[in-house]
Amino acid sequence: MSRAATMRALRRHLVAGLIVIAPVTVTVWVLWWIFQWLDGLLGRFLYAAIGVELPGLGLLALLLLLLGVGWATERALGARLLGWWNVLLERIPLTRRIYSASSRIVRTVLAEDERPFSEVVLFEYPSAGRWSIGFVTARAPGMVQRHVEDSVTVFVATTPNPTSGYTVIVPRSRLIPLPMTVEEAFTYILSAGSVTPETGAAAAPGRPFPPAAAS
């Protein structure tokens, strides 16, 4: 085998190894980072209380706390206390907006019967001739509909962190629905377009968004 052929073979094996190892490494690193972050929320207080640092004890305490709060809120007394707590936070100007917004976001994301994103779409953004993939979240509020008729709210995720992005309001007629799932779209964005969806279907260019249902 010539030297050039040997180098090509080594390069091929190296790339194949990276394809296998890199996703595993990233997954383990992300899970470890999440574990350390969650474990540290209560771990530092437990360490100050008992003087012994036990990895995982903070995470276990956090899970038990969440289970306890969830169990209590399903009981009459716990639900009543939660209602008083909500009223208290809603009356404080500084915390009202933050608490209300974060509560609605968490309920939407964790709702079992609802999805925060209803459809994946393609539209011209941020300027004419430049296209972006977005996620339809909801119909635009009435105050917006008076100025931009038949419009929806679209979330445009960024690369490489798809949890951040932009919220834009777009007329339905300017959206092209894409035959891909939300997970496929997030993978495509996270990989900067290097990982394409496996659906194989192509959206019809210029196909308008389905008309809004009459309210």
PDB file of C-alpha atoms in Angstrom:
ATOM      1  CA  MET A   1       0.000   0.000   0.000  1.00  0.00           C
ATOM      2  CA  SER A   2       1.376   3.365  -0.997  1.00  0.00           C
ATOM      3  CA  ARG A   3       1.916   6.149   1.471  1.00  0.00           C
ATOM      4  CA  ALA A   4      -0.947   8.202  -0.016  1.00  0.00           C
ATOM      5  CA  ALA A   5      -3.333   5.256   0.259  1.00  0.00           C
ATOM      6  CA  THR A   6      -2.232   4.669   3.845  1.00  0.00           C
ATOM      7  CA  MET A   7      -2.890   8.306   4.738  1.00  0.00           C
ATOM      8  CA  ARG A   8      -6.343   8.152   3.127  1.00  0.00           C
ATOM      9  CA  ALA A   9      -7.161   5.008   5.075  1.00  0.00           C
ATOM     10  CA  LEU A  10      -5.971   6.577   8.330  1.00  0.00           C
ATOM     11  CA  ARG A  11      -7.993   9.706   7.637  1.00  0.00           C
ATOM     12  CA  ARG A  12     -11.079   7.600   6.873  1.00  0.00           C
ATOM     13  CA  HIS A  13     -10.669   5.609  10.089  1.00  0.00           C
ATOM     14  CA  LEU A  14     -10.139   8.827  12.054  1.00  0.00           C
ATOM     15  CA  VAL A  15     -13.320  10.384  10.678  1.00  0.00           C
ATOM     16  CA  ALA A  16     -15.270   7.178  11.354  1.00  0.00           C
ATOM     17  CA  GLY A  17     -13.986   7.170  14.925  1.00  0.00           C
ATOM     18  CA  LEU A  18     -14.948  10.807  15.421  1.00  0.00           C
ATOM     19  CA  ILE A  19     -18.452  10.135  14.105  1.00  0.00           C
ATOM     20  CA  VAL A  20     -18.880   7.442  16.752  1.00  0.00           C
ATOM     21  CA  ILE A  21     -17.036   9.035  19.686  1.00  0.00           C
ATOM     22  CA  ALA A  22     -17.961  12.727  19.318  1.00  0.00           C
ATOM     23  CA  PRO A  23     -21.739  12.371  19.884  1.00  0.00           C
ATOM     24  CA  VAL A  24     -21.140  10.062  22.855  1.00  0.00           C
ATOM     25  CA  THR A  25     -18.629  12.504  24.348  1.00  0.00           C
ATOM     26  CA  VAL A  26     -20.931  15.485  23.890  1.00  0.00           C
ATOM     27  CA  THR A  27     -23.885  13.569  25.372  1.00  0.00           C
ATOM     28  CA  VAL A  28     -21.889  12.458  28.419  1.00  0.00           C
ATOM     29  CA  TRP A  29     -20.512  15.974  28.917  1.00  0.00           C
ATOM     30  CA  VAL A  30     -23.964  17.576  28.728  1.00  0.00           C
ATOM     31  CA  LEU A  31     -25.463  15.009  31.123  1.00  0.00           C
ATOM     32  CA  TRP A  32     -22.551  15.478  33.536  1.00  0.00           C
ATOM     33  CA  TRP A  33     -22.933  19.260  33.384  1.00  0.00           C
ATOM     34  CA  ILE A  34     -26.681  18.965  34.077  1.00  0.00           C
ATOM     35  CA  PHE A  35     -25.988  16.561  36.947  1.00  0.00           C
ATOM     36  CA  GLN A  36     -23.429  18.887  38.511  1.00  0.00           C
ATOM     37  CA  TRP A  37     -25.711  21.905  38.145  1.00  0.00           C
ATOM     38  CA  LEU A  38     -28.738  20.160  39.649  1.00  0.00           C
ATOM     39  CA  ASP A  39     -26.642  18.520  42.359  1.00  0.00           C
ATOM     40  CA  GLY A  40     -25.156  21.880  43.319  1.00  0.00           C
ATOM     41  CA  LEU A  41     -28.524  23.585  43.808  1.00  0.00           C
ATOM     42  CA  LEU A  42     -29.032  21.916  47.188  1.00  0.00           C
ATOM     43  CA  GLY A  43     -25.671  20.191  47.554  1.00  0.00           C
ATOM     44  CA  ARG A  44     -23.909  23.272  48.923  1.00  0.00           C
ATOM     45  CA  PHE A  45     -26.555  23.711  51.624  1.00  0.00           C
ATOM     46  CA  LEU A  46     -26.385  20.040  52.604  1.00  0.00           C
ATOM     47  CA  TYR A  47     -22.596  20.251  52.770  1.00  0.00           C
ATOM     48  CA  ALA A  48     -22.838  23.277  55.051  1.00  0.00           C
ATOM     49  CA  ALA A  49     -25.330  21.416  57.254  1.00  0.00           C
ATOM     50  CA  ILE A  50     -23.657  18.000  57.588  1.00  0.00           C
ATOM     51  CA  GLY A  51     -20.064  18.861  56.701  1.00  0.00           C
ATOM     52  CA  VAL A  52     -19.762  15.925  54.282  1.00  0.00           C
ATOM     53  CA  GLU A  53     -19.803  16.239  50.489  1.00  0.00           C
ATOM     54  CA  LEU A  54     -21.581  13.299  48.866  1.00  0.00           C
ATOM     55  CA  PRO A  55     -21.931  13.453  45.053  1.00  0.00           C
ATOM     56  CA  GLY A  56     -25.551  13.030  44.045  1.00  0.00           C
ATOM     57  CA  LEU A  57     -26.992  13.872  47.454  1.00  0.00           C
ATOM     58  CA  GLY A  58     -28.051  17.336  46.310  1.00  0.00           C
ATOM     59  CA  LEU A  59     -29.779  15.913  43.230  1.00  0.00           C
ATOM     60  CA  LEU A  60     -31.548  13.298  45.359  1.00  0.00           C
ATOM     61  CA  ALA A  61     -32.686  15.990  47.788  1.00  0.00           C
ATOM     62  CA  LEU A  62     -33.927  18.127  44.876  1.00  0.00           C
ATOM     63  CA  LEU A  63     -35.943  15.224  43.445  1.00  0.00           C
ATOM     64  CA  LEU A  64     -37.448  14.493  46.856  1.00  0.00           C
ATOM     65  CA  LEU A  65     -38.301  18.181  47.260  1.00  0.00           C
ATOM     66  CA  LEU A  66     -40.031  18.295  43.866  1.00  0.00           C
ATOM     67  CA  LEU A  67     -41.945  15.095  44.619  1.00  0.00           C
ATOM     68  CA  GLY A  68     -42.984  16.480  47.997  1.00  0.00           C
ATOM     69  CA  VAL A  69     -44.160  19.786  46.553  1.00  0.00           C
ATOM     70  CA  GLY A  70     -46.014  17.987  43.754  1.00  0.00           C
ATOM     71  CA  TRP A  71     -47.691  15.644  46.239  1.00  0.00           C
ATOM     72  CA  ALA A  72     -48.663  18.554  48.496  1.00  0.00           C
ATOM     73  CA  THR A  73     -50.188  20.619  45.679  1.00  0.00           C
ATOM     74  CA  GLU A  74     -52.517  17.728  44.838  1.00  0.00           C
ATOM     75  CA  ARG A  75     -53.940  17.885  48.359  1.00  0.00           C
ATOM     76  CA  ALA A  76     -56.449  20.483  49.532  1.00  0.00           C
ATOM     77  CA  LEU A  77     -54.151  22.226  52.001  1.00  0.00           C
ATOM     78  CA  GLY A  78     -51.216  22.281  49.586  1.00  0.00           C
ATOM     79  CA  ALA A  79     -53.373  23.650  46.775  1.00  0.00           C
ATOM     80  CA  ARG A  80     -54.659  26.360  49.105  1.00  0.00           C
ATOM     81  CA  LEU A  81     -51.135  27.332  50.151  1.00  0.00           C
ATOM     82  CA  LEU A  82     -50.060  27.389  46.499  1.00  0.00           C
ATOM     83  CA  GLY A  83     -52.986  29.670  45.698  1.00  0.00           C
ATOM     84  CA  TRP A  84     -51.984  32.071  48.470  1.00  0.00           C
ATOM     85  CA  TRP A  85     -48.383  32.004  47.228  1.00  0.00           C
ATOM     86  CA  ASN A  86     -49.487  32.814  43.686  1.00  0.00           C
ATOM     87  CA  VAL A  87     -51.642  35.702  44.891  1.00  0.00           C
ATOM     88  CA  LEU A  88     -48.750  37.064  46.953  1.00  0.00           C
ATOM     89  CA  LEU A  89     -46.298  37.005  44.030  1.00  0.00           C
ATOM     90  CA  GLU A  90     -48.869  38.466  41.655  1.00  0.00           C
ATOM     91  CA  ARG A  91     -49.297  41.473  43.951  1.00  0.00           C
ATOM     92  CA  ILE A  92     -45.599  42.358  44.108  1.00  0.00           C
ATOM     93  CA  PRO A  93     -44.782  44.626  41.120  1.00  0.00           C
ATOM     94  CA  LEU A  94     -41.166  43.477  40.853  1.00  0.00           C
ATOM     95  CA  THR A  95     -41.934  39.750  40.778  1.00  0.00           C
ATOM     96  CA  ARG A  96     -45.346  39.773  39.097  1.00  0.00           C
ATOM     97  CA  ARG A  97     -44.168  39.886  35.501  1.00  0.00           C
ATOM     98  CA  ILE A  98     -41.242  37.496  35.997  1.00  0.00           C
ATOM     99  CA  TYR A  99     -43.275  34.922  37.934  1.00  0.00           C
ATOM    100  CA  SER A 100     -46.244  35.069  35.585  1.00  0.00           C
ATOM    101  CA  ALA A 101     -44.120  34.723  32.433  1.00  0.00           C
ATOM    102  CA  SER A 102     -41.931  31.920  33.804  1.00  0.00           C
ATOM    103  CA  SER A 103     -44.976  30.048  35.112  1.00  0.00           C
ATOM    104  CA  ARG A 104     -46.684  30.148  31.727  1.00  0.00           C
ATOM    105  CA  ILE A 105     -43.508  29.040  29.937  1.00  0.00           C
ATOM    106  CA  VAL A 106     -42.960  26.072  32.262  1.00  0.00           C
ATOM    107  CA  ARG A 107     -46.604  24.999  32.020  1.00  0.00           C
ATOM    108  CA  THR A 108     -46.478  25.167  28.231  1.00  0.00           C
ATOM    109  CA  VAL A 109     -43.219  23.228  27.929  1.00  0.00           C
ATOM    110  CA  LEU A 110     -44.199  20.521  30.432  1.00  0.00           C
ATOM    111  CA  ALA A 111     -47.826  20.153  29.338  1.00  0.00           C
ATOM    112  CA  GLU A 112     -48.434  16.553  28.265  1.00  0.00           C
ATOM    113  CA  ASP A 113     -51.303  17.369  25.930  1.00  0.00           C
ATOM    114  CA  GLU A 114     -49.796  20.470  24.327  1.00  0.00           C
ATOM    115  CA  ARG A 115     -46.724  21.226  22.275  1.00  0.00           C
ATOM    116  CA  PRO A 116     -44.988  24.612  22.473  1.00  0.00           C
ATOM    117  CA  PHE A 117     -44.310  24.440  18.712  1.00  0.00           C
ATOM    118  CA  SER A 118     -47.128  23.397  16.402  1.00  0.00           C
ATOM    119  CA  GLU A 119     -45.346  23.360  13.035  1.00  0.00           C
ATOM    120  CA  VAL A 120     -42.024  23.905  11.295  1.00  0.00           C
ATOM    121  CA  VAL A 121     -42.068  26.587   8.612  1.00  0.00           C
ATOM    122  CA  LEU A 122     -39.767  28.333   6.146  1.00  0.00           C
ATOM    123  CA  PHE A 123     -39.971  32.075   5.565  1.00  0.00           C
ATOM    124  CA  GLU A 124     -37.881  35.035   4.440  1.00  0.00           C
ATOM    125  CA  TYR A 125     -35.982  36.346   7.452  1.00  0.00           C
ATOM    126  CA  PRO A 126     -34.144  38.536   8.422  1.00  0.00           C
ATOM    127  CA  SER A 127     -34.330  40.186   4.987  1.00  0.00           C
ATOM    128  CA  ALA A 128     -35.622  39.516   1.496  1.00  0.00           C
ATOM    129  CA  GLY A 129     -33.770  36.687  -0.205  1.00  0.00           C
ATOM    130  CA  ARG A 130     -32.591  35.176   3.090  1.00  0.00           C
ATOM    131  CA  TRP A 131     -34.586  32.263   4.425  1.00  0.00           C
ATOM    132  CA  SER A 132     -34.908  30.914   7.949  1.00  0.00           C
ATOM    133  CA  ILE A 133     -36.547  27.913   9.563  1.00  0.00           C
ATOM    134  CA  GLY A 134     -38.986  28.793  12.319  1.00  0.00           C
ATOM    135  CA  PHE A 135     -41.447  27.179  14.705  1.00  0.00           C
ATOM    136  CA  VAL A 136     -45.048  28.344  14.872  1.00  0.00           C
ATOM    137  CA  THR A 137     -45.951  28.867  18.526  1.00  0.00           C
ATOM    138  CA  ALA A 138     -49.392  30.473  18.445  1.00  0.00           C
ATOM    139  CA  ARG A 139     -51.722  32.821  16.663  1.00  0.00           C
ATOM    140  CA  ALA A 140     -50.675  36.436  17.129  1.00  0.00           C
ATOM    141  CA  PRO A 141     -52.692  38.337  19.761  1.00  0.00           C
ATOM    142  CA  GLY A 142     -55.677  40.446  18.774  1.00  0.00           C
ATOM    143  CA  MET A 143     -53.869  43.769  19.179  1.00  0.00           C
ATOM    144  CA  VAL A 144     -51.355  42.573  16.575  1.00  0.00           C
ATOM    145  CA  GLN A 145     -54.033  41.157  14.264  1.00  0.00           C
ATOM    146  CA  ARG A 146     -55.482  44.646  13.906  1.00  0.00           C
ATOM    147  CA  HIS A 147     -52.239  45.768  12.241  1.00  0.00           C
ATOM    148  CA  VAL A 148     -50.971  42.506  10.675  1.00  0.00           C
ATOM    149  CA  GLU A 149     -54.029  40.547   9.604  1.00  0.00           C
ATOM    150  CA  ASP A 150     -53.999  36.736   9.868  1.00  0.00           C
ATOM    151  CA  SER A 151     -50.557  36.574  11.475  1.00  0.00           C
ATOM    152  CA  VAL A 152     -48.855  34.028  13.725  1.00  0.00           C
ATOM    153  CA  THR A 153     -45.978  34.097  16.186  1.00  0.00           C
ATOM    154  CA  VAL A 154     -42.863  32.275  14.994  1.00  0.00           C
ATOM    155  CA  PHE A 155     -39.796  31.365  17.031  1.00  0.00           C
ATOM    156  CA  VAL A 156     -36.488  31.411  15.120  1.00  0.00           C
ATOM    157  CA  ALA A 157     -33.816  29.383  16.904  1.00  0.00           C
ATOM    158  CA  THR A 158     -30.109  30.195  16.640  1.00  0.00           C
ATOM    159  CA  THR A 159     -26.999  28.069  16.094  1.00  0.00           C
ATOM    160  CA  PRO A 160     -25.318  26.456  17.996  1.00  0.00           C
ATOM    161  CA  ASN A 161     -27.667  27.118  20.925  1.00  0.00           C
ATOM    162  CA  PRO A 162     -31.224  26.518  19.661  1.00  0.00           C
ATOM    163  CA  THR A 163     -32.743  27.435  23.035  1.00  0.00           C
ATOM    164  CA  SER A 164     -32.038  31.094  22.253  1.00  0.00           C
ATOM    165  CA  GLY A 165     -33.428  32.954  19.298  1.00  0.00           C
ATOM    166  CA  TYR A 166     -35.926  35.525  18.090  1.00  0.00           C
ATOM    167  CA  THR A 167     -39.689  35.829  18.290  1.00  0.00           C
ATOM    168  CA  VAL A 168     -41.173  37.333  15.136  1.00  0.00           C
ATOM    169  CA  ILE A 169     -44.712  37.923  13.911  1.00  0.00           C
ATOM    170  CA  VAL A 170     -45.353  36.848  10.335  1.00  0.00           C
ATOM    171  CA  PRO A 171     -48.467  36.794   8.104  1.00  0.00           C
ATOM    172  CA  ARG A 172     -49.590  33.236   7.387  1.00  0.00           C
ATOM    173  CA  SER A 173     -49.390  33.846   3.653  1.00  0.00           C
ATOM    174  CA  ARG A 174     -45.599  34.275   3.901  1.00  0.00           C
ATOM    175  CA  LEU A 175     -44.996  30.939   5.618  1.00  0.00           C
ATOM    176  CA  ILE A 176     -44.125  27.709   3.828  1.00  0.00           C
ATOM    177  CA  PRO A 177     -44.871  24.611   5.952  1.00  0.00           C
ATOM    178  CA  LEU A 178     -42.016  22.092   5.965  1.00  0.00           C
ATOM    179  CA  PRO A 179     -42.578  18.310   6.162  1.00  0.00           C
ATOM    180  CA  MET A 180     -40.249  17.789   9.124  1.00  0.00           C
ATOM    181  CA  THR A 181     -40.770  17.242  12.813  1.00  0.00           C
ATOM    182  CA  VAL A 182     -39.753  19.717  15.495  1.00  0.00           C
ATOM    183  CA  GLU A 183     -36.973  17.354  16.576  1.00  0.00           C
ATOM    184  CA  GLU A 184     -35.625  17.120  13.021  1.00  0.00           C
ATOM    185  CA  ALA A 185     -35.665  20.892  12.655  1.00  0.00           C
ATOM    186  CA  PHE A 186     -33.810  21.400  15.942  1.00  0.00           C
ATOM    187  CA  THR A 187     -31.210  18.822  14.882  1.00  0.00           C
ATOM    188  CA  TYR A 188     -30.770  20.595  11.558  1.00  0.00           C
ATOM    189  CA  ILE A 189     -30.303  23.968  13.289  1.00  0.00           C
ATOM    190  CA  LEU A 190     -28.025  22.601  16.012  1.00  0.00           C
ATOM    191  CA  SER A 191     -25.744  21.003  13.404  1.00  0.00           C
ATOM    192  CA  ALA A 192     -25.608  24.245  11.368  1.00  0.00           C
ATOM    193  CA  GLY A 193     -27.346  22.468   8.498  1.00  0.00           C
ATOM    194  CA  SER A 194     -24.895  19.574   8.264  1.00  0.00           C
ATOM    195  CA  VAL A 195     -27.453  17.004   9.464  1.00  0.00           C
ATOM    196  CA  THR A 196     -30.483  16.989   7.175  1.00  0.00           C
ATOM    197  CA  PRO A 197     -33.905  15.508   7.983  1.00  0.00           C
ATOM    198  CA  GLU A 198     -34.602  11.951   6.894  1.00  0.00           C
ATOM    199  CA  THR A 199     -38.146  12.559   5.699  1.00  0.00           C
ATOM    200  CA  GLY A 200     -37.050  12.928   2.092  1.00  0.00           C
ATOM    201  CA  ALA A 201     -40.167  14.941   1.281  1.00  0.00           C
ATOM    202  CA  ALA A 202     -39.923  18.377  -0.269  1.00  0.00           C
ATOM    203  CA  ALA A 203     -42.167  21.307   0.530  1.00  0.00           C
ATOM    204  CA  ALA A 204     -43.924  22.846  -2.426  1.00  0.00           C
ATOM    205  CA  PRO A 205     -42.306  26.242  -3.110  1.00  0.00           C
ATOM    206  CA  GLY A 206     -44.670  29.078  -2.461  1.00  0.00           C
ATOM    207  CA  ARG A 207     -47.317  26.859  -0.876  1.00  0.00           C
ATOM    208  CA  PRO A 208     -49.295  29.141   1.450  1.00  0.00           C
ATOM    209  CA  PHE A 209     -50.011  28.400   5.063  1.00  0.00           C
ATOM    210  CA  PRO A 210     -53.478  26.876   5.664  1.00  0.00           C
ATOM    211  CA  PRO A 211     -56.087  29.567   6.320  1.00  0.00           C
ATOM    212  CA  ALA A 212     -56.962  30.320   9.906  1.00  0.00           C
ATOM    213  CA  ALA A 213     -60.034  28.703  11.346  1.00  0.00           C
ATOM    214  CA  ALA A 214     -62.943  31.033  11.850  1.00  0.00           C
ATOM    215  CA  SER A 215     -63.320  32.058  15.467  1.00  0.00           C
TER     216      SER A 215
END
